[in-house]
Amino acid sequence: MKCLIIDAVHSAIAEELGKYMQVDTKMLPTQQELAALIPDYDVLIMRVDPAINKEILDAAKNLKVIGVCSVGLNHIDLDTAKEKGIQVINAPGLNGNAVAELTISKMLDLSRHTIPANADVKVNKNWDKYKFVGRELRGKTLGILGFGRIGQRVGELGRAFLMDVVAYDPYLPAHVFEEQHAKSMSIDEVLKVSDYVTIHMPLTPETKDLFNAKSIAEMKDDAVVLNMSRGGIVNEKDMYEALKAGKIGGYASDVMENELAAGGLTEGASFDSPLFECDNFIVTPHLGAQTVDASRDIGAHIIAKVKEALNLG
Ligand SMILES: NC(=O)c1ccc[n+]([C@@H]2O[C@H](COP(=O)([O-])OP(=O)(O)OC[C@H]3O[C@@H](n4cnc5c(N)ncnc54)[C@H](O)[C@@H]3O)[C@@H](O)[C@H]2O)c1
């Protein structure tokens, strides 16, 4: 048997699966490169790049398992995988705390202007403590859109900062909100009352562009929006216009519409966005789950599931 690893995943995966099969690594191949490589392999270990389309799955004559070291599976053609009997394993829940902590970090960064202040000192050589007056999280309303594992952990952390937590998730029973000390609301109500709105739902046809100019129009002018889930849920054109017009306090994101994830790797693709002009836009390159702690836990989970799927050891 042969295993192909195509992204930075915990080293224990190669070590453990290497006891049972040949393990090769080819970092971040394009879709075309992967389609050419895949016919030999029984196991594919990946994160979210490149998108696994029908062409790759058609070429994957020996493939039995795809181990995805992340949560979302919108980058995989799951119907075709199912048709072909290829098991797709993901790692739900294990990176939730990592993403939740990053969310809080960005709420603090936007609230205290730490990123422009850091640049002002280090790049501009200014030492002006009156330039960046922030606000505290304490006593503010935290609105969570999508109240699953990550959303609930963000709520828990928000409560530690003495925030009031409100949430929108039409797929959850009432008792979940009660247990999490969060007030269940419609999306419009959440947008209206929140000082911070944070998005933690999957990208689906229903959630594509869910957050748009209409959402922004319902919010307080100084409210802050965070998207740690998937690019495409927030309409970036609308967000850009709102930031430029001062209709919103700030936007923090770990994901972008045209990031490489889920769109496949396009040869020579450059990465840019009008949002980069906005001082009150802060961004990280989809590193929400990138902690040694999450990587170790996900690695252990994927190893166990791949071994179970292939009846190894
Ligand atoms: N930035 C990162 O690195 C990173 C890492 C992990 C996950 N994520 C993203 O975060 C998302 C959430 O992860 P999770 O582990 O909390 O998943 P989860 O499945 O536990 O929670 C998602 C929640 O969204 C809700 N939801 C679905 N459609 C909705 C809609 N239309 N409106 C409101 N709520 C809706 C579901 O009911 C569910 O409770 C994932 O789908 C993934 O895309 C990003």
CSV table of C-alpha atoms and ligand atoms in Angstrom, one decimal:
chain,number,residue,atom,x,y,z
A,1,MET,CA,0.0,0.0,0.0
A,2,LYS,CA,1.0,3.6,-0.5
A,3,CYS,CA,0.1,6.8,1.2
A,4,LEU,CA,0.5,10.3,-0.2
A,5,ILE,CA,0.8,13.3,2.1
A,6,ILE,CA,0.2,16.7,0.4
A,7,ASP,CA,0.2,19.2,3.2
A,8,ALA,CA,1.9,20.1,6.5
A,9,VAL,CA,0.5,17.6,8.9
A,10,HIS,CA,1.8,16.2,12.2
A,11,SER,CA,4.9,14.0,11.7
A,12,ALA,CA,3.3,11.1,13.7
A,13,ILE,CA,1.1,10.4,10.7
A,14,ALA,CA,4.0,9.6,8.4
A,15,GLU,CA,5.8,7.7,11.2
A,16,GLU,CA,2.8,5.5,12.1
A,17,LEU,CA,1.4,4.8,8.7
A,18,GLY,CA,5.0,4.2,7.5
A,19,LYS,CA,5.0,1.0,9.6
A,20,TYR,CA,2.3,-0.4,7.2
A,21,MET,CA,3.0,1.3,3.9
A,22,GLN,CA,5.2,3.4,1.8
A,23,VAL,CA,4.6,7.1,2.6
A,24,ASP,CA,5.5,9.8,0.1
A,25,THR,CA,5.1,13.6,0.5
A,26,LYS,CA,4.4,16.1,-2.3
A,27,MET,CA,3.6,19.5,-0.8
A,28,LEU,CA,0.6,21.2,-2.2
A,29,PRO,CA,0.4,19.9,-5.7
A,30,THR,CA,-1.9,21.6,-8.2
A,31,GLN,CA,-5.1,19.7,-9.2
A,32,GLN,CA,-3.4,18.6,-12.4
A,33,GLU,CA,-0.3,17.4,-10.5
A,34,LEU,CA,-2.4,15.5,-8.0
A,35,ALA,CA,-4.5,13.9,-10.7
A,36,ALA,CA,-1.2,12.6,-12.3
A,37,LEU,CA,0.2,11.4,-9.0
A,38,ILE,CA,-2.8,9.8,-7.4
A,39,PRO,CA,-3.4,6.6,-9.4
A,40,ASP,CA,-0.7,4.7,-7.3
A,41,TYR,CA,-2.0,5.7,-3.9
A,42,ASP,CA,-4.3,3.9,-1.4
A,43,VAL,CA,-4.3,6.7,1.1
A,44,LEU,CA,-4.3,10.5,0.7
A,45,ILE,CA,-3.6,12.7,3.7
A,46,MET,CA,-4.4,16.4,3.2
A,47,ARG,CA,-5.9,19.6,4.6
A,48,VAL,CA,-7.9,21.8,2.3
A,49,ASP,CA,-5.7,22.2,-0.8
A,50,PRO,CA,-6.2,21.5,-3.6
A,51,ALA,CA,-9.9,21.0,-4.1
A,52,ILE,CA,-10.5,17.3,-4.8
A,53,ASN,CA,-12.7,17.3,-7.9
A,54,LYS,CA,-14.2,14.5,-10.0
A,55,GLU,CA,-11.2,14.4,-12.3
A,56,ILE,CA,-8.8,13.6,-9.4
A,57,LEU,CA,-11.2,11.0,-8.0
A,58,ASP,CA,-11.6,9.4,-11.4
A,59,ALA,CA,-7.8,9.1,-11.6
A,60,ALA,CA,-7.6,7.7,-8.1
A,61,LYS,CA,-7.9,4.1,-9.1
A,62,ASN,CA,-6.5,2.6,-5.9
A,63,LEU,CA,-7.6,5.3,-3.4
A,64,LYS,CA,-9.5,3.9,-0.4
A,65,VAL,CA,-9.2,6.7,2.2
A,66,ILE,CA,-8.8,10.5,2.3
A,67,GLY,CA,-7.7,11.7,5.7
A,68,VAL,CA,-8.5,15.4,6.0
A,69,CYS,CA,-6.6,17.0,8.8
A,70,SER,CA,-9.2,19.8,9.3
A,71,VAL,CA,-13.0,20.1,9.8
A,72,GLY,CA,-14.6,21.5,6.6
A,73,LEU,CA,-15.1,19.1,3.7
A,74,ASN,CA,-16.5,21.6,1.1
A,75,HIS,CA,-13.3,21.2,-0.9
A,76,ILE,CA,-14.0,17.5,-1.7
A,77,ASP,CA,-16.5,16.1,-4.2
A,78,LEU,CA,-18.1,13.9,-1.5
A,79,ASP,CA,-20.8,12.4,-3.9
A,80,THR,CA,-18.2,11.1,-6.3
A,81,ALA,CA,-16.0,9.9,-3.4
A,82,LYS,CA,-19.0,8.0,-2.0
A,83,GLU,CA,-19.8,6.5,-5.4
A,84,LYS,CA,-16.3,5.2,-5.7
A,85,GLY,CA,-16.3,3.8,-2.1
A,86,ILE,CA,-13.6,6.2,-1.0
A,87,GLN,CA,-13.9,6.9,2.7
A,88,VAL,CA,-13.4,10.6,3.7
A,89,ILE,CA,-12.3,11.1,7.2
A,90,ASN,CA,-12.1,14.5,8.8
A,91,ALA,CA,-11.2,15.7,12.3
A,92,PRO,CA,-14.1,17.6,13.7
A,93,GLY,CA,-13.8,19.4,17.1
A,94,LEU,CA,-10.1,18.9,17.5
A,95,ASN,CA,-9.1,22.4,16.3
A,96,GLY,CA,-12.0,24.2,17.8
A,97,ASN,CA,-10.1,25.7,20.7
A,98,ALA,CA,-7.3,26.9,18.4
A,99,VAL,CA,-9.8,28.7,16.1
A,100,ALA,CA,-11.7,30.1,19.1
A,101,GLU,CA,-8.6,31.5,20.7
A,102,LEU,CA,-7.6,33.1,17.4
A,103,THR,CA,-11.0,34.7,17.2
A,104,ILE,CA,-10.6,36.2,20.7
A,105,SER,CA,-7.1,37.4,19.8
A,106,LYS,CA,-8.5,39.2,16.7
A,107,MET,CA,-11.3,40.8,18.8
A,108,LEU,CA,-8.7,42.1,21.1
A,109,ASP,CA,-6.4,43.2,18.3
A,110,LEU,CA,-9.1,45.2,16.5
A,111,SER,CA,-10.4,46.6,19.8
A,112,ARG,CA,-7.0,47.8,20.9
A,113,HIS,CA,-5.5,48.6,17.5
A,114,THR,CA,-2.5,46.5,18.3
A,115,ILE,CA,-1.6,45.8,14.7
A,116,PRO,CA,-1.5,49.3,13.4
A,117,ALA,CA,0.1,50.5,16.7
A,118,ASN,CA,2.8,47.8,16.3
A,119,ALA,CA,3.5,49.1,12.7
A,120,ASP,CA,3.5,52.7,13.9
A,121,VAL,CA,6.2,52.0,16.4
A,122,LYS,CA,8.4,49.5,14.4
A,123,VAL,CA,7.9,50.9,10.9
A,124,ASN,CA,7.2,54.6,11.4
A,125,LYS,CA,9.4,54.8,14.6
A,126,ASN,CA,6.6,56.7,16.4
A,127,TRP,CA,5.9,56.4,20.1
A,128,ASP,CA,2.5,58.0,20.4
A,129,LYS,CA,0.3,56.4,23.1
A,130,TYR,CA,-2.6,58.8,22.4
A,131,LYS,CA,-3.1,57.8,18.8
A,132,PHE,CA,-4.6,54.4,19.5
A,133,VAL,CA,-7.4,54.6,22.0
A,134,GLY,CA,-9.3,51.3,22.2
A,135,ARG,CA,-12.3,49.8,23.9
A,136,GLU,CA,-12.7,46.8,26.2
A,137,LEU,CA,-14.6,43.6,25.5
A,138,ARG,CA,-16.1,43.7,29.0
A,139,GLY,CA,-19.8,44.4,29.0
A,140,LYS,CA,-20.1,44.2,25.2
A,141,THR,CA,-22.4,41.9,23.3
A,142,LEU,CA,-20.9,39.1,21.4
A,143,GLY,CA,-23.0,37.8,18.5
A,144,ILE,CA,-22.2,34.3,17.2
A,145,LEU,CA,-23.5,33.2,13.8
A,146,GLY,CA,-23.2,29.4,13.7
A,147,PHE,CA,-23.1,28.0,17.3
A,148,GLY,CA,-21.4,24.6,16.8
A,149,ARG,CA,-18.1,23.5,18.4
A,150,ILE,CA,-16.1,26.6,17.6
A,151,GLY,CA,-18.9,29.1,18.1
A,152,GLN,CA,-19.7,27.6,21.5
A,153,ARG,CA,-16.0,27.7,22.6
A,154,VAL,CA,-15.8,31.4,21.4
A,155,GLY,CA,-18.9,32.0,23.6
A,156,GLU,CA,-17.3,30.4,26.6
A,157,LEU,CA,-14.2,32.5,26.1
A,158,GLY,CA,-16.3,35.6,25.6
A,159,ARG,CA,-18.1,35.0,28.8
A,160,ALA,CA,-14.7,34.9,30.6
A,161,PHE,CA,-14.3,38.5,29.3
A,162,LEU,CA,-17.7,39.3,30.8
A,163,MET,CA,-19.4,39.7,27.4
A,164,ASP,CA,-23.1,39.0,26.9
A,165,VAL,CA,-23.4,36.1,24.4
A,166,VAL,CA,-26.2,36.0,21.8
A,167,ALA,CA,-26.3,33.4,19.0
A,168,TYR,CA,-28.0,32.5,15.7
A,169,ASP,CA,-28.0,28.8,14.7
A,170,PRO,CA,-31.4,27.6,13.3
A,171,TYR,CA,-30.2,24.0,13.4
A,172,LEU,CA,-29.7,23.7,17.1
A,173,PRO,CA,-32.3,22.8,19.8
A,174,ALA,CA,-33.0,25.4,22.4
A,175,HIS,CA,-31.3,23.5,25.3
A,176,VAL,CA,-27.9,24.0,23.6
A,177,PHE,CA,-28.2,27.8,23.9
A,178,GLU,CA,-29.4,27.5,27.5
A,179,GLU,CA,-26.5,25.2,28.5
A,180,GLN,CA,-24.1,27.6,26.9
A,181,HIS,CA,-25.6,30.7,28.6
A,182,ALA,CA,-26.3,32.2,25.2
A,183,LYS,CA,-29.5,33.9,24.1
A,184,SER,CA,-30.9,32.4,20.9
A,185,MET,CA,-31.9,35.0,18.4
A,186,SER,CA,-32.7,35.4,14.7
A,187,ILE,CA,-29.8,36.6,12.5
A,188,ASP,CA,-31.4,40.1,12.2
A,189,GLU,CA,-31.6,40.4,16.0
A,190,VAL,CA,-28.0,39.3,16.5
A,191,LEU,CA,-26.8,41.8,13.9
A,192,LYS,CA,-28.8,44.6,15.6
A,193,VAL,CA,-27.6,44.1,19.2
A,194,SER,CA,-24.0,42.9,18.8
A,195,ASP,CA,-20.8,44.9,19.2
A,196,TYR,CA,-18.9,41.9,17.8
A,197,VAL,CA,-20.3,39.5,15.3
A,198,THR,CA,-18.3,36.4,14.7
A,199,ILE,CA,-19.0,33.8,12.0
A,200,HIS,CA,-18.5,30.1,12.6
A,201,MET,CA,-20.7,28.2,10.1
A,202,PRO,CA,-19.8,26.0,7.2
A,203,LEU,CA,-19.7,27.4,3.6
A,204,THR,CA,-22.7,25.9,1.8
A,205,PRO,CA,-25.0,27.2,-1.0
A,206,GLU,CA,-27.2,28.6,1.9
A,207,THR,CA,-24.4,30.5,3.6
A,208,LYS,CA,-22.6,31.8,0.5
A,209,ASP,CA,-22.7,35.6,0.7
A,210,LEU,CA,-24.9,35.3,3.8
A,211,PHE,CA,-23.1,38.3,5.3
A,212,ASN,CA,-23.5,41.2,2.9
A,213,ALA,CA,-24.4,44.9,2.6
A,214,LYS,CA,-27.9,44.2,4.0
A,215,SER,CA,-26.3,42.6,7.1
A,216,ILE,CA,-24.0,45.5,7.6
A,217,ALA,CA,-26.9,48.0,7.3
A,218,GLU,CA,-28.5,46.3,10.3
A,219,MET,CA,-25.4,46.6,12.5
A,220,LYS,CA,-24.1,49.3,14.8
A,221,ASP,CA,-21.7,51.6,13.0
A,222,ASP,CA,-18.8,50.7,15.4
A,223,ALA,CA,-19.5,46.9,15.4
A,224,VAL,CA,-16.8,44.6,14.5
A,225,VAL,CA,-17.1,41.5,12.3
A,226,LEU,CA,-14.9,38.4,12.4
A,227,ASN,CA,-14.9,35.6,9.9
A,228,MET,CA,-12.8,32.5,11.0
A,229,SER,CA,-14.9,30.0,9.0
A,230,ARG,CA,-14.7,30.2,5.2
A,231,GLY,CA,-14.1,32.8,2.5
A,232,GLY,CA,-17.3,33.4,0.5
A,233,ILE,CA,-19.6,33.6,3.5
A,234,VAL,CA,-18.8,37.3,3.9
A,235,ASN,CA,-19.3,39.3,0.7
A,236,GLU,CA,-15.9,41.0,0.5
A,237,LYS,CA,-17.0,43.7,-2.0
A,238,ASP,CA,-19.8,44.8,0.3
A,239,MET,CA,-17.4,44.7,3.3
A,240,TYR,CA,-14.8,46.8,1.5
A,241,GLU,CA,-17.4,49.4,0.7
A,242,ALA,CA,-18.7,49.4,4.3
A,243,LEU,CA,-15.1,49.8,5.7
A,244,LYS,CA,-14.3,52.6,3.3
A,245,ALA,CA,-17.6,54.4,4.2
A,246,GLY,CA,-17.1,54.0,8.0
A,247,LYS,CA,-20.3,51.9,8.3
A,248,ILE,CA,-18.6,49.3,10.3
A,249,GLY,CA,-15.9,49.3,13.0
A,250,GLY,CA,-13.6,46.7,11.6
A,251,TYR,CA,-13.3,43.3,9.9
A,252,ALA,CA,-11.0,40.5,11.0
A,253,SER,CA,-10.6,37.5,8.9
A,254,ASP,CA,-8.7,34.2,8.7
A,255,VAL,CA,-10.2,33.3,5.4
A,256,MET,CA,-10.8,35.0,2.1
A,257,GLU,CA,-12.9,34.5,-1.0
A,258,ASN,CA,-10.0,34.1,-3.3
A,259,GLU,CA,-7.6,32.2,-1.0
A,260,LEU,CA,-6.2,29.0,-2.4
A,261,ALA,CA,-8.3,26.8,-0.1
A,262,ALA,CA,-11.2,25.1,-1.7
A,263,GLY,CA,-10.7,26.9,-5.1
A,264,GLY,CA,-7.9,24.6,-6.1
A,265,LEU,CA,-4.4,25.8,-6.7
A,266,THR,CA,-4.2,27.8,-9.9
A,267,GLU,CA,-0.8,28.0,-11.5
A,268,GLY,CA,0.7,31.4,-11.1
A,269,ALA,CA,-2.3,32.7,-9.1
A,270,SER,CA,-1.5,35.9,-7.2
A,271,PHE,CA,-3.2,36.9,-4.1
A,272,ASP,CA,-4.5,40.4,-3.5
A,273,SER,CA,-7.7,42.1,-2.4
A,274,PRO,CA,-9.0,45.7,-2.2
A,275,LEU,CA,-9.5,45.0,1.5
A,276,PHE,CA,-5.7,45.2,2.0
A,277,GLU,CA,-6.1,49.0,1.7
A,278,CYS,CA,-8.3,49.2,4.8
A,279,ASP,CA,-6.5,49.9,8.1
A,280,ASN,CA,-9.4,48.4,10.1
A,281,PHE,CA,-9.2,45.1,8.2
A,282,ILE,CA,-6.9,42.6,9.7
A,283,VAL,CA,-6.2,39.2,8.2
A,284,THR,CA,-4.2,35.9,8.7
A,285,PRO,CA,-3.7,33.3,6.1
A,286,HIS,CA,-6.1,30.6,7.2
A,287,LEU,CA,-4.0,29.6,10.2
A,288,GLY,CA,-6.9,29.2,12.7
A,289,ALA,CA,-6.1,25.5,13.3
A,290,GLN,CA,-2.3,26.0,13.1
A,291,THR,CA,-1.2,25.2,16.6
A,292,VAL,CA,1.1,22.4,17.7
A,293,ASP,CA,-1.6,21.2,20.1
A,294,ALA,CA,-4.3,20.9,17.5
A,295,SER,CA,-1.9,19.3,15.0
A,296,ARG,CA,-0.9,16.6,17.5
A,297,ASP,CA,-4.6,15.8,18.4
A,298,ILE,CA,-5.7,15.8,14.8
A,299,GLY,CA,-2.7,13.6,13.8
A,300,ALA,CA,-3.6,11.0,16.4
A,301,HIS,CA,-7.3,11.0,15.3
A,302,ILE,CA,-6.5,10.6,11.6
A,303,ILE,CA,-4.0,7.8,12.3
A,304,ALA,CA,-6.6,5.9,14.3
A,305,LYS,CA,-9.3,6.4,11.7
A,306,VAL,CA,-7.1,5.5,8.7
A,307,LYS,CA,-5.9,2.3,10.5
A,308,GLU,CA,-9.5,1.4,11.4
A,309,ALA,CA,-10.7,2.0,7.8
A,310,LEU,CA,-7.9,-0.2,6.4
A,311,ASN,CA,-8.0,-2.8,9.2
A,312,LEU,CA,-4.4,-2.1,10.1
A,313,GLY,CA,-2.9,-3.2,13.4
B,1,LIG,N1,-10.0,29.1,10.2
B,1,LIG,C1,-9.8,27.9,10.3
B,1,LIG,O1,-8.6,27.4,10.2
B,1,LIG,C2,-10.9,26.9,10.5
B,1,LIG,C3,-10.6,25.7,11.2
B,1,LIG,C4,-11.7,24.9,11.5
B,1,LIG,C5,-12.9,25.1,11.0
B,1,LIG,N2,-13.2,26.3,10.3
B,1,LIG,C6,-14.5,26.6,9.8
B,1,LIG,O2,-15.3,26.8,10.9
B,1,LIG,C7,-16.6,26.2,10.6
B,1,LIG,C8,-17.2,25.8,12.0
B,1,LIG,O3,-16.5,24.7,12.6
B,1,LIG,P1,-17.1,23.9,13.8
B,1,LIG,O4,-16.1,22.9,14.2
B,1,LIG,O5,-17.7,24.8,14.8
B,1,LIG,O6,-18.3,23.2,13.0
B,1,LIG,P2,-19.7,22.6,13.6
B,1,LIG,O7,-20.2,21.7,12.6
B,1,LIG,O8,-19.4,22.1,15.0
B,1,LIG,O9,-20.6,23.9,13.8
B,1,LIG,C9,-21.1,24.6,12.7
B,1,LIG,C10,-22.4,25.2,13.1
B,1,LIG,O10,-22.9,26.0,12.0
B,1,LIG,C11,-24.4,25.8,12.0
B,1,LIG,N3,-24.9,26.2,10.7
B,1,LIG,C12,-24.9,25.6,9.5
B,1,LIG,N4,-25.6,26.3,8.6
B,1,LIG,C13,-25.9,27.4,9.2
B,1,LIG,C14,-26.6,28.6,8.8
B,1,LIG,N5,-27.1,28.7,7.5
B,1,LIG,N6,-26.9,29.6,9.7
B,1,LIG,C15,-26.4,29.5,10.9
B,1,LIG,N7,-25.8,28.4,11.4
B,1,LIG,C16,-25.5,27.4,10.6
B,1,LIG,C17,-24.6,24.3,12.3
B,1,LIG,O11,-25.9,24.1,12.8
B,1,LIG,C18,-23.5,24.1,13.4
B,1,LIG,O12,-24.0,24.2,14.7
B,1,LIG,C19,-16.3,25.0,9.7
B,1,LIG,O13,-17.3,24.7,8.9
B,1,LIG,C20,-15.1,25.4,9.0
B,1,LIG,O14,-15.5,25.9,7.7
B,1,LIG,C21,-12.2,27.1,10.0
